[in-house]
Each structure stands twice: as C-alpha cells, then as structure tokens.
Short mmCIF file of C-alpha atoms in Angstrom, two decimals:
data_model
loop_
_atom_site.label_atom_id
_atom_site.label_comp_id
_atom_site.label_asym_id
_atom_site.label_seq_id
_atom_site.Cartn_x
_atom_site.Cartn_y
_atom_site.Cartn_z
CA MET A 1 115.58 58.26 -5.07
CA ALA A 2 114.17 60.44 -2.29
CA PRO A 3 114.91 57.90 0.45
CA PHE A 4 118.47 57.62 -0.86
CA HIS A 5 119.03 61.39 -0.72
CA GLY A 6 117.57 61.56 2.79
CA MET A 7 119.84 58.78 4.00
CA ALA A 8 122.84 60.50 2.41
CA LEU A 9 122.07 63.74 4.12
CA LEU A 10 121.72 61.93 7.48
CA LEU A 11 125.09 60.16 7.06
CA PHE A 12 126.71 63.46 6.03
CA GLY A 13 125.39 65.16 9.12
CA ILE A 14 126.65 62.38 11.42
CA GLY A 15 130.09 62.52 9.78
CA TYR A 16 130.27 66.28 10.27
CA LEU A 17 129.41 65.96 13.93
CA LEU A 18 132.00 63.23 14.44
CA HIS A 19 134.58 65.34 12.65
CA ALA A 20 133.82 68.32 14.92
CA GLU A 21 133.87 66.30 18.18
CA PRO A 22 137.51 67.05 19.17
CA SER A 23 136.83 70.78 19.40
CA SER A 24 133.53 70.36 21.23
CA GLY A 25 135.34 70.17 24.55
CA HIS A 26 136.55 73.76 24.14
CA TRP A 27 133.05 74.89 23.32
CA ASN A 28 131.63 73.11 26.37
CA LEU A 29 134.36 74.68 28.54
CA ALA A 30 133.50 78.14 27.25
CA VAL A 31 129.84 77.59 27.95
CA GLN A 32 130.69 76.33 31.44
CA ARG A 33 132.77 79.45 32.14
CA VAL A 34 129.97 81.70 30.98
CA ASP A 35 127.52 79.81 33.18
CA GLU A 36 129.87 80.11 36.17
CA GLU A 37 130.25 83.84 35.58
CA LYS A 38 126.49 84.21 35.47
CA LEU A 39 126.11 82.16 38.63
CA ASP A 40 128.80 84.12 40.43
CA LYS A 41 127.23 87.38 39.32
CA GLY A 42 123.86 86.15 40.48
CA GLU A 43 125.26 85.18 43.87
CA ARG A 44 126.88 88.57 44.27
CA SER A 45 123.64 90.21 43.30
CA HIS A 46 121.82 88.08 45.86
CA ARG A 47 124.30 89.01 48.55
CA GLY A 48 124.01 92.62 47.53
CA THR A 49 120.31 92.58 48.35
CA LYS A 50 121.23 92.00 52.02
CA ARG A 51 122.11 95.60 52.60
CA THR A 52 123.68 96.77 55.85
CA TYR A 53 121.36 98.88 57.98
CA PHE A 54 120.62 99.98 61.55
CA TYR A 55 117.78 98.66 63.63
CA LYS A 56 115.17 101.35 64.22
CA ASP A 57 114.36 100.27 67.78
CA THR A 58 117.38 102.04 69.28
CA ALA A 59 116.92 105.40 71.01
CA GLN A 60 118.50 108.45 69.39
CA LYS A 61 118.16 110.66 72.49
CA VAL A 62 119.51 109.44 75.83
CA THR A 63 119.52 111.17 79.22
CA ALA A 64 122.08 110.33 81.90
CA VAL A 65 122.98 111.66 85.32
CA VAL A 66 126.43 112.73 86.45
CA GLY A 67 128.27 109.85 88.10
CA GLN A 68 126.16 107.09 86.60
CA SER A 69 126.76 104.80 83.62
CA VAL A 70 124.97 105.05 80.29
CA VAL A 71 124.82 102.80 77.21
CA LEU A 72 124.37 104.22 73.70
CA LEU A 73 122.80 101.57 71.48
CA CYS A 74 123.96 100.65 67.98
CA ARG A 75 122.51 97.54 66.36
CA VAL A 76 123.74 96.75 62.85
CA LYS A 77 122.16 94.14 60.58
CA ASN A 78 124.05 92.30 57.81
CA LEU A 79 127.41 93.68 58.80
CA GLY A 80 129.51 91.32 56.69
CA ASN A 81 133.13 90.26 57.06
CA ARG A 82 134.85 93.35 55.67
CA THR A 83 132.64 95.96 57.29
CA GLN A 84 133.63 97.76 60.50
CA VAL A 85 131.63 99.62 63.12
CA SER A 86 133.12 102.69 64.82
CA TRP A 87 131.94 105.18 67.44
CA ILE A 88 132.82 108.85 66.81
CA ARG A 89 132.45 111.78 69.21
CA LYS A 90 131.02 114.49 66.99
CA ARG A 91 132.31 117.61 68.79
CA ASP A 92 135.97 116.75 68.16
CA LEU A 93 135.60 113.93 65.59
CA HIS A 94 137.54 111.69 67.96
CA ILE A 95 137.39 107.95 67.19
CA LEU A 96 136.43 106.27 70.44
CA THR A 97 136.15 102.65 69.32
CA SER A 98 136.43 100.53 66.19
CA MET A 99 134.79 97.12 66.45
CA SER A 100 135.84 95.85 69.92
CA VAL A 101 139.03 97.93 70.09
CA THR A 102 139.11 101.18 72.10
CA TYR A 103 141.01 104.10 70.57
CA THR A 104 140.81 106.52 73.48
CA SER A 105 142.88 106.71 76.63
CA ASP A 106 139.70 107.37 78.60
CA ALA A 107 138.93 103.97 80.11
CA ARG A 108 135.33 105.00 80.76
CA PHE A 109 134.48 104.21 77.11
CA THR A 110 134.01 100.55 76.20
CA ILE A 111 132.05 98.39 73.76
CA VAL A 112 129.41 96.22 75.42
CA GLY A 113 126.70 93.89 74.18
CA ASP A 114 127.02 90.90 71.89
CA PRO A 115 128.56 91.65 68.47
CA LYS A 116 127.38 88.23 67.27
CA ASN A 117 123.83 89.49 67.75
CA ASP A 118 124.50 92.76 65.88
CA ASP A 119 125.04 94.76 69.11
CA TRP A 120 127.87 97.32 69.06
CA ASN A 121 126.82 99.44 72.05
CA LEU A 122 129.00 102.16 73.59
CA ARG A 123 129.14 102.26 77.39
CA ILE A 124 130.25 105.39 79.24
CA ASP A 125 131.00 104.95 82.94
CA PHE A 126 130.97 107.73 85.54
CA VAL A 127 129.29 110.18 83.16
CA GLN A 128 130.53 113.78 83.39
CA PRO A 129 128.93 117.01 82.12
CA ARG A 130 131.61 117.21 79.40
CA ASP A 131 130.30 113.94 77.94
CA ALA A 132 127.12 115.62 76.71
CA GLY A 133 126.76 115.92 72.96
CA ILE A 134 126.31 113.89 69.78
CA TYR A 135 127.88 110.48 69.20
CA GLU A 136 127.84 108.68 65.85
CA CYS A 137 127.86 104.97 65.24
CA GLN A 138 129.45 104.66 61.78
CA VAL A 139 129.67 101.70 59.39
CA ASN A 140 132.25 101.86 56.58
CA THR A 141 129.94 100.67 53.84
CA GLU A 142 129.92 102.31 50.40
CA PRO A 143 128.42 104.79 50.86
CA LYS A 144 129.12 105.14 54.58
CA ILE A 145 126.11 104.95 56.92
CA TYR A 146 125.86 106.34 60.42
CA ARG A 147 123.40 106.72 63.28
CA ALA A 148 123.59 109.72 65.62
CA VAL A 149 122.77 109.50 69.34
CA THR A 150 122.40 112.67 71.41
CA LEU A 151 123.46 112.36 75.05
CA LYS A 152 122.03 114.79 77.60
CA VAL A 153 123.77 114.90 80.97
CA LEU A 154 121.95 116.09 84.09
CA ASP A 155 124.08 117.36 86.95
CA VAL A 156 121.56 116.28 89.59
CA GLN A 157 122.39 114.72 92.93
CA ALA A 158 120.33 113.51 95.82
CA GLN A 159 120.74 115.49 99.05
CA ILE A 160 120.44 114.41 102.65
CA THR A 161 119.36 117.37 104.73
CA GLY A 162 121.49 118.49 107.64
CA HIS A 163 125.20 118.12 108.17
CA GLY A 164 127.57 115.55 106.70
CA GLU A 165 127.65 113.74 110.05
CA VAL A 166 124.79 113.07 112.46
CA TYR A 167 125.17 112.31 116.19
CA VAL A 168 122.36 110.78 118.22
CA LYS A 169 122.00 109.22 121.64
CA ARG A 170 121.47 105.52 121.99
CA GLY A 171 117.78 104.77 122.36
CA SER A 172 116.68 107.89 120.46
CA THR A 173 115.34 108.07 116.88
CA ILE A 174 117.54 108.40 113.81
CA SER A 175 115.77 110.60 111.27
CA LEU A 176 117.29 111.07 107.81
CA THR A 177 115.63 112.94 104.94
CA CYS A 178 116.75 112.48 101.34
CA ILE A 179 115.56 114.93 98.68
CA VAL A 180 115.77 114.17 94.96
CA ASP A 181 115.14 117.54 93.31
CA ALA A 182 114.98 116.54 89.64
CA GLN A 183 112.49 118.53 87.62
CA ASP A 184 113.78 117.34 84.24
CA ILE A 185 113.12 113.66 84.94
CA PRO A 186 110.15 111.77 86.38
CA PRO A 187 110.23 111.12 90.14
CA SER A 188 111.62 107.74 91.06
CA ASN A 189 111.87 105.44 94.05
CA VAL A 190 114.58 105.94 96.65
CA THR A 191 116.47 103.04 98.19
CA TRP A 192 118.39 103.32 101.44
CA TYR A 193 121.62 101.50 102.28
CA HIS A 194 123.40 101.08 105.60
CA ALA A 195 127.12 100.27 105.36
CA GLY A 196 126.61 99.22 101.75
CA VAL A 197 123.75 96.82 102.50
CA MET A 198 120.17 97.57 101.47
CA ILE A 199 118.00 98.29 104.51
CA ASP A 200 115.40 95.59 105.14
CA PHE A 201 112.28 97.24 106.54
CA ASP A 202 110.79 93.85 107.40
CA GLY A 203 113.95 92.52 109.05
CA PRO A 204 114.38 91.35 112.63
CA ARG A 205 115.75 94.75 113.68
CA GLY A 206 112.29 96.29 113.69
CA GLY A 207 111.51 99.94 114.30
CA VAL A 208 112.62 100.94 110.80
CA SER A 209 110.18 102.78 108.53
CA LEU A 210 110.15 104.90 105.40
CA GLU A 211 108.01 107.86 104.38
CA THR A 212 108.07 108.81 100.68
CA GLU A 213 106.45 111.76 98.97
CA LYS A 214 106.56 112.25 95.20
CA GLY A 215 105.72 115.48 93.47
CA LYS A 216 106.39 117.50 90.33
CA ASN A 217 109.64 118.81 91.74
CA GLY A 218 111.03 115.45 92.77
CA THR A 219 110.93 112.90 95.58
CA THR A 220 111.36 113.24 99.34
CA SER A 221 112.24 110.10 101.30
CA LYS A 222 112.43 110.07 105.10
CA LEU A 223 114.11 107.19 106.92
CA LEU A 224 113.18 106.64 110.58
CA ILE A 225 115.03 104.25 112.90
CA THR A 226 113.63 104.13 116.43
CA ARG A 227 115.45 102.96 119.55
CA ALA A 228 118.87 103.56 118.03
CA LEU A 229 121.53 100.97 118.83
CA LEU A 230 125.28 101.31 118.75
CA ASN A 231 125.49 99.05 115.68
CA ASP A 232 123.11 101.42 113.87
CA SER A 233 126.13 103.68 113.45
CA GLY A 234 127.74 103.88 110.03
CA ASN A 235 127.30 105.25 106.55
CA TYR A 236 123.75 105.75 105.24
CA THR A 237 123.20 106.27 101.51
CA CYS A 238 120.05 107.12 99.59
CA VAL A 239 120.07 105.89 95.99
CA SER A 240 117.79 106.79 93.12
CA SER A 241 118.06 105.44 89.58
CA LYS A 242 117.71 108.96 88.20
CA VAL A 243 120.35 110.86 90.16
CA ALA A 244 123.71 110.49 91.85
CA PRO A 245 123.48 109.06 95.40
CA ALA A 246 124.00 110.96 98.67
CA SER A 247 125.55 109.72 101.91
CA VAL A 248 125.76 110.71 105.56
CA MET A 249 127.67 109.29 108.53
CA VAL A 250 125.62 108.50 111.62
CA HIS A 251 127.18 108.12 115.10
CA VAL A 252 125.16 106.54 117.90
CA LEU A 253 126.62 107.55 121.27
CA ASN A 254 126.34 105.94 124.67
CA GLY A 255 125.83 109.25 126.43
CA GLU A 256 125.89 112.96 125.80
CA HIS A 257 129.00 114.02 123.93
CA PRO A 258 128.81 117.80 123.75
CA ALA A 259 131.68 118.12 121.29
CA ALA A 260 129.95 115.79 118.86
CA MET A 261 126.23 116.36 119.30
CA GLN A 262 124.77 117.90 116.16
CA HIS A 263 122.02 119.93 117.80
CA GLY A 264 122.60 122.28 120.72
CA GLY A 265 126.01 120.97 121.77
CA THR A 266 128.29 122.64 119.27
CA GLY A 267 127.30 126.21 120.18
CA ASN A 268 127.75 125.53 123.89
CA VAL A 269 131.21 124.09 123.29
CA ASN A 270 132.23 127.13 121.28
CA ARG A 271 130.99 129.51 123.97
CA ARG A 272 132.81 127.55 126.64
CA ALA A 273 136.03 127.57 124.64
CA ILE A 274 135.79 131.33 124.14
CA LEU A 275 135.08 131.90 127.83
CA PHE A 276 137.98 129.66 128.84
CA SER A 277 140.32 131.56 126.51
CA LEU A 278 139.23 134.90 127.97
CA ILE A 279 139.89 133.63 131.52
CA LEU A 280 143.38 132.47 130.54
CA LEU A 281 144.07 135.83 128.92
CA LEU A 282 142.85 137.69 132.02
CA VAL A 283 144.95 135.56 134.39
CA ASP A 284 148.00 136.01 132.18
CA THR A 285 147.48 139.78 132.23
CA MET A 286 147.05 139.94 136.02
CA PHE A 287 150.29 138.08 136.80
CA ARG A 288 152.52 140.01 134.40
#
C-alpha cells in the first residue's frame, strides 16, 4: 500500500501545480519587478560611488603681474550630466561664469581649457590690481563643493632708464638698460624686441650684444647696438615673464640735431631760445 500512497501524493502534487499555473505568470512578473528594482538600486549605488571631486594638483595660490594674463585652475572629476561648474568672485559674490557661459560684462573673464577633460579654468586677461582676492570654483552637488583660489596681483613694471625717447647719431652706439625691480618674485630672463620682432643676437646685423645681471632685487639687462644704422630706429621693448614690459623709442639721426639730441643739446637749445627772446624784447623796447 505504501507505493500506492506515494504515487497518489505525487499525482496530487502535479495536479495542484497544474491548477496553479495560470496565476504563476503574475508571480513571475512580481519577482521580475523586484529584481529590476534591486538592479536599478544597485546601479544607482554604483554610480553614487563615483563622487564628484576636485583634482588636488591645482594651485590654490596664484601670483600675477599687472597687465599680464593669468589662469586659475579648476579640474573636476566625475562631473555628471546634471552638475554645473561656476566661478564666483568672493569679495562681491559675483557669478563670473557658469559652465562655458560668461555672466559678467567684463570681457577679460573667460573659461579656457578642455571641459571634456575635466578642465574648467578661469582666464583673466590684462590683470588689474582690483582683481586681487579669492575666487571660488563651485560645483552644485548635494552638498555643494567648492575650491578657493587666492590671486595676488603685483603692480611691477620693467623700466628702461633715461627718457621715453632716445636720439643717437648714425655710427654711434645705442645703449639701453632695462631694470626689472621685483623683490617679491624670482629674477627672470629679459627678452628684447625691436619693432615687435625679437632681436637676434646672432643675426647678420652683427654688433648687437646683451649684458644681464641678476640679483636679489631683480634683473638688469643692458642692450648694446654698435655702429647704429638708420634702420635701427624704432620702438625697443624689454619683456620679462614676471612683470609688465617697458618700451622706448630710438631715433638714429644722420647728423647733429640739437633740438632732438637727448644729451647736451636740449639745454643749449633752451638757452638759445631764451637769449633770442631777450634780444627781441630789447629791440622792441628800443624802437618804441
């Protein structure tokens, strides 16, 4: 009888399962939905592990010189599609940029770099003393994250000794001295330009040399051009990467031009003009 009871129980179980088959689809659908919810939750949790953060290799203190351009770095990792990057000027809480859009009328502020490579850098052209201060690169995550960059502006400019214009005779030596007095920054090289073109000391012109002296108080660069030619006239500019450039206009003359000579001629012209005026006044007085 035992085998008969076992067989009966087996048949009963099969019949029960067959009877319950129509509703099994709903049960499978519910299980599928639960599995999808778990999968979706797991994916969100996985994405959540990719938190948004700033690269640590960007400087938080930057020094710039008046008149030059400066770039404040902001590199953001795992930005995401709904997250935005903005630059804020801390002193007045003014929004300068948001993503690639500029929200200031000051055209000196722009976003540079490659956003695809996580770079959202702020460029400031023609830096002015008023630009000094703290700037914040902000990301609208929850909670919000930001990275502060302090900009220090040095009002330092190279100086060419003497007057704004230099007059020399053709065949003489042009001597120009540029002084970069910058104690707050390391001394740097000085490059000379003539009419906007870098001077080539090894060029076919010849007779052009440079003497440079670097010290704790800055750099002194002396440009010497022997046997001056008429085409040596023009604008000369000394440029240093640390300071604003300085320029001077050089005139090479065929002969002596007392009214234009920088040394010795100007005083003589003034004395002659005064003497001539006194003579005219005396003559006018005598014939009245």
